[in-house]
Coordinates of C-alpha atoms in Angstrom, one line a residue:
Chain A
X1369 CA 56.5 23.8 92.0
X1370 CA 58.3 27.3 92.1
X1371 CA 59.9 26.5 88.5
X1372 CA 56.8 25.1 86.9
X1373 CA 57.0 28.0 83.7
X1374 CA 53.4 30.4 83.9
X1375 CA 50.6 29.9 81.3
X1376 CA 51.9 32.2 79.7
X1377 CA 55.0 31.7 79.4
X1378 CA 54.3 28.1 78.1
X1379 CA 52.3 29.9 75.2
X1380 CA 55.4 32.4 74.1
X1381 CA 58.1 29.0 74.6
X1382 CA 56.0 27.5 72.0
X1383 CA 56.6 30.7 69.4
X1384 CA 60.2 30.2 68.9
X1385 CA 62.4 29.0 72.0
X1386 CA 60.9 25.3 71.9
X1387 CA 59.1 25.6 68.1
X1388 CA 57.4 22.6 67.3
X1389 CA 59.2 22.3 63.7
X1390 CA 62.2 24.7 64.2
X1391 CA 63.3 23.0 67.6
X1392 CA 61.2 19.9 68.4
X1393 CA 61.7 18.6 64.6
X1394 CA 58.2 17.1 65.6
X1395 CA 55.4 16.7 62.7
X1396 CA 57.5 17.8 59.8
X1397 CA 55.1 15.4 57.3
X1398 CA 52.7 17.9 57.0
X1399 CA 55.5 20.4 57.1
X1400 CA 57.2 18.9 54.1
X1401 CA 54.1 17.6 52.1
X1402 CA 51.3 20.8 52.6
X1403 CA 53.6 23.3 52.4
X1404 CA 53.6 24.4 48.3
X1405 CA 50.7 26.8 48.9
X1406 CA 49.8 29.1 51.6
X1407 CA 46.3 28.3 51.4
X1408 CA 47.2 24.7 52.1
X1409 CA 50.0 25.4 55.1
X1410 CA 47.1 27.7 56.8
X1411 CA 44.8 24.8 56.5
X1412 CA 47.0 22.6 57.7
X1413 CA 48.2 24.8 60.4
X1414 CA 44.2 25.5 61.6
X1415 CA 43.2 21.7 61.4
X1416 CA 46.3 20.8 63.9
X1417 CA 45.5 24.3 65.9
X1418 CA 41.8 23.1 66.6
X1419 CA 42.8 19.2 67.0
X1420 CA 45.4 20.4 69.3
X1421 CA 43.4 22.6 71.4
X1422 CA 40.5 20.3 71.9
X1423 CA 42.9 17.2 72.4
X1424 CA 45.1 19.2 75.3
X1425 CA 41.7 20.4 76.5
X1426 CA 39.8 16.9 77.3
X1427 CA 43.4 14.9 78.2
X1428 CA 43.9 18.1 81.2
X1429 CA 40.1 17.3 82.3
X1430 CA 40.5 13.8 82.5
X1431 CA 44.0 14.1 83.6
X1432 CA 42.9 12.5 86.9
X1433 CA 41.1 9.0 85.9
X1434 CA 44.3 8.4 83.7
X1435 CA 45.8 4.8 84.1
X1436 CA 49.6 4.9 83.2
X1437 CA 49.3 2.0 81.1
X1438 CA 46.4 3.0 79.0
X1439 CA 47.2 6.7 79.0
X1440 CA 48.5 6.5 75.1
X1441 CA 45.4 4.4 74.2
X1442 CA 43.4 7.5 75.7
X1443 CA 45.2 9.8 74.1
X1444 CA 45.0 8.6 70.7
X1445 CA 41.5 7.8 71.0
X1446 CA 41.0 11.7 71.9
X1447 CA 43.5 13.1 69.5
X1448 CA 41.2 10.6 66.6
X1449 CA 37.9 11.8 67.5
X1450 CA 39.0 15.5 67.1
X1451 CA 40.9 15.2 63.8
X1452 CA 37.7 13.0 62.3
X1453 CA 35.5 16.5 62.9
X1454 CA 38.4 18.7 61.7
X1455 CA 38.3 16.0 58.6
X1456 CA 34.5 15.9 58.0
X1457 CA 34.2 19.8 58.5
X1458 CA 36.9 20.5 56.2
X1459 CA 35.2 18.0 53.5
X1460 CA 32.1 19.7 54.0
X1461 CA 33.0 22.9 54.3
X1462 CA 36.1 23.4 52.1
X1463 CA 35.6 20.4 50.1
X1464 CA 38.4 21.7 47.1
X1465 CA 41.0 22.1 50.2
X1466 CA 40.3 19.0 51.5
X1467 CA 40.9 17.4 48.3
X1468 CA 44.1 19.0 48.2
X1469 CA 45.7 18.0 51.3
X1470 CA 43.9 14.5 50.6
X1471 CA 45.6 11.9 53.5
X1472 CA 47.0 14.6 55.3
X1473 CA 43.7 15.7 57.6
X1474 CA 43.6 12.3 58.9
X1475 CA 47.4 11.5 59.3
X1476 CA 47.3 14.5 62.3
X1477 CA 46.0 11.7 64.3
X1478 CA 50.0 10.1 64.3
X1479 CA 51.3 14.1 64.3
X1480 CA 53.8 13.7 67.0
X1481 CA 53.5 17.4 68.3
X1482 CA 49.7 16.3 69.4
X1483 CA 50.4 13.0 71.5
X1484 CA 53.8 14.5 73.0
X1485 CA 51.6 17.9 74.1
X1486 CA 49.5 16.1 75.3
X1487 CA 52.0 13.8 77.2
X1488 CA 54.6 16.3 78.7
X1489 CA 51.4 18.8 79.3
X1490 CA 48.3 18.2 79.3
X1491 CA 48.2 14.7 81.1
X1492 CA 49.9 16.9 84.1
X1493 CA 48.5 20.2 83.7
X1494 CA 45.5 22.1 84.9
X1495 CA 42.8 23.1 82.1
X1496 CA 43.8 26.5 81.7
X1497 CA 47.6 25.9 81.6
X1498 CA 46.9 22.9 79.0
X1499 CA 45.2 25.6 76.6
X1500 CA 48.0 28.1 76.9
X1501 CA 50.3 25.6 75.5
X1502 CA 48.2 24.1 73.1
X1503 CA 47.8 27.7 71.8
X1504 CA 51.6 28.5 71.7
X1505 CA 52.3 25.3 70.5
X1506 CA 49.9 25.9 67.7
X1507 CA 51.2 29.6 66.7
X1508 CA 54.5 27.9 66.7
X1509 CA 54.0 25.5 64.3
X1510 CA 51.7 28.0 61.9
X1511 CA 54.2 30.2 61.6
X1512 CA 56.5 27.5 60.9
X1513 CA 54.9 26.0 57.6
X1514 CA 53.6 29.3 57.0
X1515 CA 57.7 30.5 56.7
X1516 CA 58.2 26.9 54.6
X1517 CA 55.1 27.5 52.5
X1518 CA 56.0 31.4 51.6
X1519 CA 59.5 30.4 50.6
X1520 CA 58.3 27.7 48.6
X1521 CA 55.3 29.7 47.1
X1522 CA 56.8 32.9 45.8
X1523 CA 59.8 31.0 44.3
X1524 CA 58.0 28.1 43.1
X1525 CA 55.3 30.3 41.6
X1526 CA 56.0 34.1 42.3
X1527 CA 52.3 34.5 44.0
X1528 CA 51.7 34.5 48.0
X1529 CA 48.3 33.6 49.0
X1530 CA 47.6 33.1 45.2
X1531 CA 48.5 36.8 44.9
X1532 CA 51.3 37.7 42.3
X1533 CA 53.6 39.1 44.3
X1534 CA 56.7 39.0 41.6
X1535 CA 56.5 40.3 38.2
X1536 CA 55.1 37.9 35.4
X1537 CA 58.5 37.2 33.5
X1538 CA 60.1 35.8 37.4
X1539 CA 60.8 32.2 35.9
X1540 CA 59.2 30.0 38.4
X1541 CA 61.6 27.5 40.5
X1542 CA 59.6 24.3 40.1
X1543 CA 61.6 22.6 41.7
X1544 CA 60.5 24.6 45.0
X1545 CA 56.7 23.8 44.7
X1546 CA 58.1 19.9 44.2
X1547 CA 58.9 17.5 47.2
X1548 CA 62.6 18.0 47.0
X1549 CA 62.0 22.3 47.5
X1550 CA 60.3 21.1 50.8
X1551 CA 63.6 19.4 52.3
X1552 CA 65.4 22.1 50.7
X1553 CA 63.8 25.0 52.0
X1554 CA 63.1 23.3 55.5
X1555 CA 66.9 22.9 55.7
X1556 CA 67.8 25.7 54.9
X1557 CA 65.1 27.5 57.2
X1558 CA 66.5 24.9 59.9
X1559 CA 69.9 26.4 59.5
X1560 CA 69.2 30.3 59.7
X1561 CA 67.0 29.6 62.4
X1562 CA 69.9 27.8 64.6
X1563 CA 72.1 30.3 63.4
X1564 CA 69.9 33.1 65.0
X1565 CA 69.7 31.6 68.0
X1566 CA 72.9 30.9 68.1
X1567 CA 74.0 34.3 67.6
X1568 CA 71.8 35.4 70.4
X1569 CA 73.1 32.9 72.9
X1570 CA 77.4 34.2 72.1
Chain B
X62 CA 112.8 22.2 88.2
X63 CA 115.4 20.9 85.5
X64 CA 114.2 21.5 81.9
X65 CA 111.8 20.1 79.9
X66 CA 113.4 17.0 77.7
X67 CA 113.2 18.0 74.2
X68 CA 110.8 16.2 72.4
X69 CA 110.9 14.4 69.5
X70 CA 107.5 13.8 67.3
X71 CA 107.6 11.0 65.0
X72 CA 104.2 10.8 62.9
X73 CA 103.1 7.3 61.3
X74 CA 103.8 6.7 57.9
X75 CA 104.2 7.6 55.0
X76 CA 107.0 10.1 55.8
X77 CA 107.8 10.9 52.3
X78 CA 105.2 13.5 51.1
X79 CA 104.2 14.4 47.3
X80 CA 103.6 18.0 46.6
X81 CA 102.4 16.7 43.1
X82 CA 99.6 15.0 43.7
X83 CA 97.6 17.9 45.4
X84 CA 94.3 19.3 45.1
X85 CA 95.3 22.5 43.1
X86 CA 97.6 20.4 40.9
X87 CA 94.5 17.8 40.0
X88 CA 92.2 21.0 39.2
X89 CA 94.5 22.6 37.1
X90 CA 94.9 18.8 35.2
X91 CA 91.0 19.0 34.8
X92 CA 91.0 22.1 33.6
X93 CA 94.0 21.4 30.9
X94 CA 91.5 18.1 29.7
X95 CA 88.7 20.6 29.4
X96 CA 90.9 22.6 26.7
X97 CA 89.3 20.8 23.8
X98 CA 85.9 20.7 24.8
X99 CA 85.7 24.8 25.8
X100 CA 87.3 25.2 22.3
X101 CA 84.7 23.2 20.6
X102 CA 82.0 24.6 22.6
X103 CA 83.4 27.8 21.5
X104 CA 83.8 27.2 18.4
X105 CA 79.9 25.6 18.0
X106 CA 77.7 28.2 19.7
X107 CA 80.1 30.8 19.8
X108 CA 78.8 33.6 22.3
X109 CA 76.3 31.2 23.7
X110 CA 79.4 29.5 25.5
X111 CA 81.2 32.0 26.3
X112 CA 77.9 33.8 28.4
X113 CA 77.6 30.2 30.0
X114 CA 81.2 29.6 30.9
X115 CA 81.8 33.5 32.0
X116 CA 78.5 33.3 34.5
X117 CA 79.2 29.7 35.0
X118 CA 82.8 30.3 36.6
X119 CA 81.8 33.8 38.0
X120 CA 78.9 32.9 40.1
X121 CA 80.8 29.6 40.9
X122 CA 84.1 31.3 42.8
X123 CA 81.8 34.2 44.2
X124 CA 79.6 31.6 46.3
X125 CA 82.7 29.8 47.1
X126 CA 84.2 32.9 48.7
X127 CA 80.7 33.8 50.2
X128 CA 79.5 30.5 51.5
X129 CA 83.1 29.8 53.1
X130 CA 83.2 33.2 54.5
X131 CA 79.7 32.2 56.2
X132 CA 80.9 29.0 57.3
X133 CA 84.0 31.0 58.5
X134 CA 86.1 28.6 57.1
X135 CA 89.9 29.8 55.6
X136 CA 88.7 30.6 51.8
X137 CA 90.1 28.3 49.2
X138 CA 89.8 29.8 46.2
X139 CA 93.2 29.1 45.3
X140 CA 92.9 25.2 44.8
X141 CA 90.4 25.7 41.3
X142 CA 88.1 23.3 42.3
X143 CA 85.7 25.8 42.4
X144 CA 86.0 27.3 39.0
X145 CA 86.7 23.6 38.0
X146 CA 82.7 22.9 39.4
X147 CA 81.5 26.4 36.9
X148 CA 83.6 24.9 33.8
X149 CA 82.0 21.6 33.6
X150 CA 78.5 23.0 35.0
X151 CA 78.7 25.5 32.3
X152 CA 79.7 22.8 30.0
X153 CA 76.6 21.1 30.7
X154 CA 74.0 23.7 29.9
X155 CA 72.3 24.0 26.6
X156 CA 72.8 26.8 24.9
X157 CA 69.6 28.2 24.9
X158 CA 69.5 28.0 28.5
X159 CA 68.4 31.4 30.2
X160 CA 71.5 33.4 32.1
X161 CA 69.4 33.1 34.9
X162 CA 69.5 29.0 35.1
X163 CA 73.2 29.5 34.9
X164 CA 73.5 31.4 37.9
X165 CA 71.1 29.9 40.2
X166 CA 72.6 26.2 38.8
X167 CA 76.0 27.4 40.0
X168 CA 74.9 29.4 43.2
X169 CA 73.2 25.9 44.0
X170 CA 75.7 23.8 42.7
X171 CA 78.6 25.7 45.5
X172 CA 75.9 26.0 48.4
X173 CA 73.3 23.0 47.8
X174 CA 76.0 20.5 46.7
X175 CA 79.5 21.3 48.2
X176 CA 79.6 23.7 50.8
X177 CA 76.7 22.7 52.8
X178 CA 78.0 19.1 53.6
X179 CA 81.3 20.8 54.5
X180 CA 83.3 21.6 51.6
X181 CA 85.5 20.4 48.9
X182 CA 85.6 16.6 49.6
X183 CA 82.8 16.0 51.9
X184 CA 80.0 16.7 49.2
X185 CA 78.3 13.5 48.5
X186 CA 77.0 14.2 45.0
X187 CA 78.9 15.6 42.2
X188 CA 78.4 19.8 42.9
X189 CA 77.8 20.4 38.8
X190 CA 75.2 17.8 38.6
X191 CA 73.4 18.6 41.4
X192 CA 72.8 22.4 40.3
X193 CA 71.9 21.4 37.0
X194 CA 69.8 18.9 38.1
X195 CA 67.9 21.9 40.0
X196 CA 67.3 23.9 37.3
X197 CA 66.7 21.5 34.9
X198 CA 63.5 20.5 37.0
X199 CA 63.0 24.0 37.9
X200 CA 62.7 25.4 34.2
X201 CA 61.9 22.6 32.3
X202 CA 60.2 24.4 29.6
X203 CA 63.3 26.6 29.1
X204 CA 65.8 23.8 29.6
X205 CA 64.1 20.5 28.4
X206 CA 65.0 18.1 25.6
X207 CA 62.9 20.4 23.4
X208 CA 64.4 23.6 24.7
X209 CA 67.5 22.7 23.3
X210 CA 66.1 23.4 19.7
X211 CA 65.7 27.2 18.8
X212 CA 65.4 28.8 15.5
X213 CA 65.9 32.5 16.7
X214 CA 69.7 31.7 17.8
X215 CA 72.5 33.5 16.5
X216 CA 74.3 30.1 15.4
X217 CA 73.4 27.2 13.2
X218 CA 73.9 25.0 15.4
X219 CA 71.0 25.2 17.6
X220 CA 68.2 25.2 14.8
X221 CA 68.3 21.7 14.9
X222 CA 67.7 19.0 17.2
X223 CA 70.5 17.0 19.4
X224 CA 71.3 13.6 18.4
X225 CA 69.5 11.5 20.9
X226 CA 66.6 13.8 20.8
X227 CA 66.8 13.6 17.1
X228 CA 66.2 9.8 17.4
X229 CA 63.7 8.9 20.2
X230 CA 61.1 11.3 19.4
X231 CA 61.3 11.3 15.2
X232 CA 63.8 8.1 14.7
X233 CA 65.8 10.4 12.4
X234 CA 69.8 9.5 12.5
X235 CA 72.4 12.1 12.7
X236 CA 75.6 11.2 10.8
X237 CA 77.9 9.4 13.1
X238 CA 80.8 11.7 11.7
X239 CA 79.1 15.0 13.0
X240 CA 78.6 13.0 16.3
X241 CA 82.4 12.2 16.9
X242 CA 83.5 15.5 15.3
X243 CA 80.6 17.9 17.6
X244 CA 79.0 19.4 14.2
X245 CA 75.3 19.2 16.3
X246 CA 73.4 20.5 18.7
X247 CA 73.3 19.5 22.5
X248 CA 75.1 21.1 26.0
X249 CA 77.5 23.2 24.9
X250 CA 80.4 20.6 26.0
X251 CA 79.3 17.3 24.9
X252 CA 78.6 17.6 21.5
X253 CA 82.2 16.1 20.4
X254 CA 83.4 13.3 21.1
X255 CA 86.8 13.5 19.9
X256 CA 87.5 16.5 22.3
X257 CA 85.8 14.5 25.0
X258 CA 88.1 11.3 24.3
X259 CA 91.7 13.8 23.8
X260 CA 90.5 15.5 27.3
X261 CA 89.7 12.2 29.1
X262 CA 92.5 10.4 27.8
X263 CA 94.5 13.0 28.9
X264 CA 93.2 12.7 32.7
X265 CA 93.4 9.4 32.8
X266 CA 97.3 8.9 31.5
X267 CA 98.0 11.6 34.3
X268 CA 96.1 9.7 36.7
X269 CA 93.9 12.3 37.9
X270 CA 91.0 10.6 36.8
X271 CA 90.8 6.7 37.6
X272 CA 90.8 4.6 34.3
X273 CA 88.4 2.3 36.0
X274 CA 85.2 4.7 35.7
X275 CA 85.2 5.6 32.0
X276 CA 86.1 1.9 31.3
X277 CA 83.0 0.5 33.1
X278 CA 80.7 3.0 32.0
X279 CA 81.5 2.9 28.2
X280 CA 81.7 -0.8 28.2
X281 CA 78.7 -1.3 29.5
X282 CA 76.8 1.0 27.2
X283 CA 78.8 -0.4 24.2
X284 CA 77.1 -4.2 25.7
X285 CA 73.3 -3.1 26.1
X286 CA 73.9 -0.6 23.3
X287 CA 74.9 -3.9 21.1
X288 CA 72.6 -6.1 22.9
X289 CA 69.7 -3.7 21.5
X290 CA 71.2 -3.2 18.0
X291 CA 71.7 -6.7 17.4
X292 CA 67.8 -7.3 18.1
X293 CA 66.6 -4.5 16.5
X294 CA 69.1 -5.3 13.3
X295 CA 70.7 -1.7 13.1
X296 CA 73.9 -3.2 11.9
X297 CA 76.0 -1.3 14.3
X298 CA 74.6 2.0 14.3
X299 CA 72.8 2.3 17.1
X300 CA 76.3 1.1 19.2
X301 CA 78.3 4.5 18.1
X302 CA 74.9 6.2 18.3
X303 CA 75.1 5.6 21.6
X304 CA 78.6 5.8 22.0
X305 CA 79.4 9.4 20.4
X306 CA 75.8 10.9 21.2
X307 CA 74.4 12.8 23.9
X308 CA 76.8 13.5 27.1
X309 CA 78.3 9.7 27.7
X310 CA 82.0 10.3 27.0
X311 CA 82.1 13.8 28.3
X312 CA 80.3 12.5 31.3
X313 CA 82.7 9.3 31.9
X314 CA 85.6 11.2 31.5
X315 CA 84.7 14.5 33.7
X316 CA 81.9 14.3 35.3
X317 CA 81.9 10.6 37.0
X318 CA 85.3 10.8 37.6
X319 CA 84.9 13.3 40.7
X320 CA 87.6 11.7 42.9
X321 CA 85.0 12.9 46.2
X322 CA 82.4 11.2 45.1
X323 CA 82.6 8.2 43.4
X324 CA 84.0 5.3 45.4
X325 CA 87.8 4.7 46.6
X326 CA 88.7 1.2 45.6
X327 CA 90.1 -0.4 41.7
X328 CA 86.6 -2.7 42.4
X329 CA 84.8 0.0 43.5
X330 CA 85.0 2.7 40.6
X331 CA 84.6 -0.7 38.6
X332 CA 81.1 -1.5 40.1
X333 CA 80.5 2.5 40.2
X334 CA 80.9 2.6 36.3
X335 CA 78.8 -0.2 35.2
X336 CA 76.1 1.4 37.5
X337 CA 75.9 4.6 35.8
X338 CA 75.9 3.4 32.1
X339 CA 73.5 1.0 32.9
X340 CA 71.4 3.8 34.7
X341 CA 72.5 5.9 31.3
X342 CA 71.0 3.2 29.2
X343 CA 67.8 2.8 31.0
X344 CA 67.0 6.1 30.9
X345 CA 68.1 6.7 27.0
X346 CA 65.7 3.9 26.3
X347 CA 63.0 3.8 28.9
X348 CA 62.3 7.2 30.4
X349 CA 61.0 10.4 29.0
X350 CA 64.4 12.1 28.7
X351 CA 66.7 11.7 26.1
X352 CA 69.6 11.7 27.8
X353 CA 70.2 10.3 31.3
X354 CA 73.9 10.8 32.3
X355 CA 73.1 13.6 35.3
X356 CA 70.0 11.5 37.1
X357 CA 72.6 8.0 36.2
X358 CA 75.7 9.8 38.1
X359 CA 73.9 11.5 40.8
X360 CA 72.2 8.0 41.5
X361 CA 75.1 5.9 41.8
X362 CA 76.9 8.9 44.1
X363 CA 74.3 8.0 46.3
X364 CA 75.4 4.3 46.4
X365 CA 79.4 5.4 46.7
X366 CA 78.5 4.7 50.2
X367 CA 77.3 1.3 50.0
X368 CA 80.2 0.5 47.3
X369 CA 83.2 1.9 49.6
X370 CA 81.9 -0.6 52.3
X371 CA 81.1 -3.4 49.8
X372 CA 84.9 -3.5 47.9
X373 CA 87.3 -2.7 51.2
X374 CA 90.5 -4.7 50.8
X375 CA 90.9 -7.5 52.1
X376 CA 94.1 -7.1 54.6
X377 CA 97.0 -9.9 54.1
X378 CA 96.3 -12.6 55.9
X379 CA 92.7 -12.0 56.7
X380 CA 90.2 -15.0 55.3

């Protein structure tokens, strides 16, 4: 198992070199649908951080009693409890949020990035080693709609964070805060990132 | 070792090759049609056009040369189609719009809608429509229907409504002469049709532009157009209403016509035509714009596709 990669090393892969969105093109509903606001994206990127994290977390424990043939089953039955507490606490908690990012909370329960994490990793991986991943992966994909959802926010509206960040007479780019800005800015997002790496790789 | 035979190549036909019919030589036709329609925007808003067609064709060739330079492709400035793209995109805008719409809708219309798919003749929409169609959702308020009406202007022409506005929101007819002549308000290019009709005509006798396209599209909008006259008793009216108003003939003659992306085939532009004035008509009549020619064209360029494989020829002999 010499070129099994360290903990750690899983949890900076997941940054940029195998990037959820960026390089796994895995989960990009919520990355297309959350991403007008900030607020939202960070949400969004919490909720799949926590269901992530708990759902890599009990899959590694039980790793051992899994059948092959029920192994999905198991895993979306884990991945479902987890993303009804993130959906009840956010409703409780941060009931306006929730509101706002209306079928999105529960549709993390058929968020690729969770059941293929917790397939290629977790199912295989000691507890420790699971977390490391799920926390990379997680950071990945944060920054990821967080990069979308800046973008999208300071053109569509000139704030960040609700924040004005551009002056009052910037015309704002409706468009951008709109579901066509989404694919727009995630392609073009797509294409400097490739483009980077790329570069890096001549 | 005994030398190499000297080879011959011999390339499929067609050997005989016409440097007429190129790229450049099309563009420069286009922009010959245009003539009338830059004169008569010109002459209606006066230094309104001429901001929109000098940022319009500026911004257009400088992200040409900057998005092919990224794409390290050979630049192709040369062949027009570029400042062909800012002409009719310019050509397009109201003439209130803000200078800033015009340069984002052209930066957007070169990178978003050509040069991103891979250049001239691999864009699937129409480059001019799909920037204005950005900025028109972007800055509604400063682009809108409504937007196009501004008493503050430096010309006449702009204090009052367009035509189609004019009649969906207050039912209030604008002579038909005005119409035909461009005495009224709208995008600084479509206002008459006579310099619409000279232009197109014009493409279409030189072949650059297939006859096909304008045909289907006007006759269709001439049928519903009657269709809905005839029940609503407006004794004709409402058919050159249609006809001469809003951006129909200046979008049938030079804006559906794109030879990238509307379909290939006689059948095909047919088919492509009759699908964008009936979109045209169902938006005039059923949506919340006004107009509809952009949303109609960039619709059916979606189905070019679907047409191209729908109308291929049938090869001799074949059942």
């Amino acid at each position: 198992m010499a070129d099994q990669p360290t903990p750690l090393e899983r949890f900076i892969r997941g940054i940029l070199p195998e990037n959820p969105v960026y390089r796994q093109l895995l989960g990009l509903c919520p990355t297309l649908a959350v991403t007008n606001s900030m607020k939202a994206a960070i949400t969004m990127a919490a909720a799949v951080a926590f269901v992530l994290v708990c759902a890599n977390t009990v899959t590694s424990l039980i790793r051992n009693l899994l059948k092959p043939h029920l192994r999905i089953v198991v895993f979306t039955l884990t991945i479902a409890t987890f993303v009804t507490i993130a959906d009840r606490l956010l409703a409780a908690y941060m009931y306006q949020m929730s509101k706002t990012l209306g079928p999105y909370i529960p549709l993390i329960i058929v968020n690729c990035l969770i059941i293929c994490r917790c397939e290629v990793c977790a199912s295989k991986q000691p507890v420790f080693t699971a977390i490391s991943d799920a926390a990379g992966q997680s950071l990945g994909y944060g920054l990821a709609l967080a990069s979308v959802a800046g973008v999208r926010e300071i053109l569509g509206t000139g704030m960040f964070f609700g924040f004005r960040v551009l002056p009052a007479t910037w015309p704002d780019w409706a468009v951008m805060v709109l579901p066509p800005g989404a694919f727009i800015t995630l392609g073009l997002l797509l294409g400097a990132v490739n483009w980077y790496s790329g570069r890096g790789a001549k | 070792m005994e030398d190499a035979a000297p080879a011959v190549h011999v390339s499929p036909s067609p050997h005989i090759g016409s440097t007429s019919n190129s790229t450049r030589r099309m563009m420069i036709d286009v922009l010959i049609a245009l003539t009338p329609a830059v004169a008569m925007a010109i002459y209606m808003f006066r230094v309104y056009a001429l901001i929109h067609l000098g940022l319009c064709v500026a911004t257009c060739l400088a992200a040409e040369y900057l998005f092919v330079r990224m794409r390290g492709k050979s630049i192709s400035l040369n062949d027009f189609s570029a400042a062909v793209t800012g002409v009719i995109l310019a050509l397009s805008m109201p003439a209130t719009a803000p200078w800033y719409a015009s340069v984002i809708a052209s930066a957007v219309a070169i990178g978003l809608g050509k040069i991103i798919f891979g250049g001239l003749g691999m864009n699937i929409f129409n480059p001019a429509m799909v920037g204005r169609a950005f900025v028109m959702i972007s800055f509604a308020g400063a682009m809108g229907a409504a937007a196009y009406e501004s008493g503050a202007g430096w010309v006449d022409a702009i204090s009052q409504a367009t035509p189609m506005n004019a009649l969906k929101q207050s039912g209030t007819w604008t002579p038909i002469g005005d119409m035909f002549l461009g005495f009224t308000n709208g995008s600084l290019g479509e206002t008459s049709a006579l310099a619409c009709l000279l232009g197109g005509l014009y493409l279409c006798y030189r072949r650059t532009a297939s006859w096909e396209i304008p045909a289907g599209m006007i006759a269709t909008v001439l049928v519903i157009a009657g269709i809905v006259d005839l029940v609503g008793g407006h004794g004709g009216r409402l058919i050159l209403h249609h006809l001469f108003g809003g951006a129909l003939l200046f979008g049938a003659f030079f804006i559906a016509t794109d030879p990238v992306s509307s379909p290939l085939t006689p059948r095909g532009k047919a088919i492509f035509g009759i699908g964008i004035g009936a979109l045209v008509m169902l938006l005039r009549f059923l949506s919340g714009y006004p107009e509809g020619v952009m949303f109609a064209v960039l619709l059916m360029n979606a189905v070019t596709p679907l047409i191209n494989r729908w109308t291929i020829p049938r090869t001799f002999g074949e059942f």
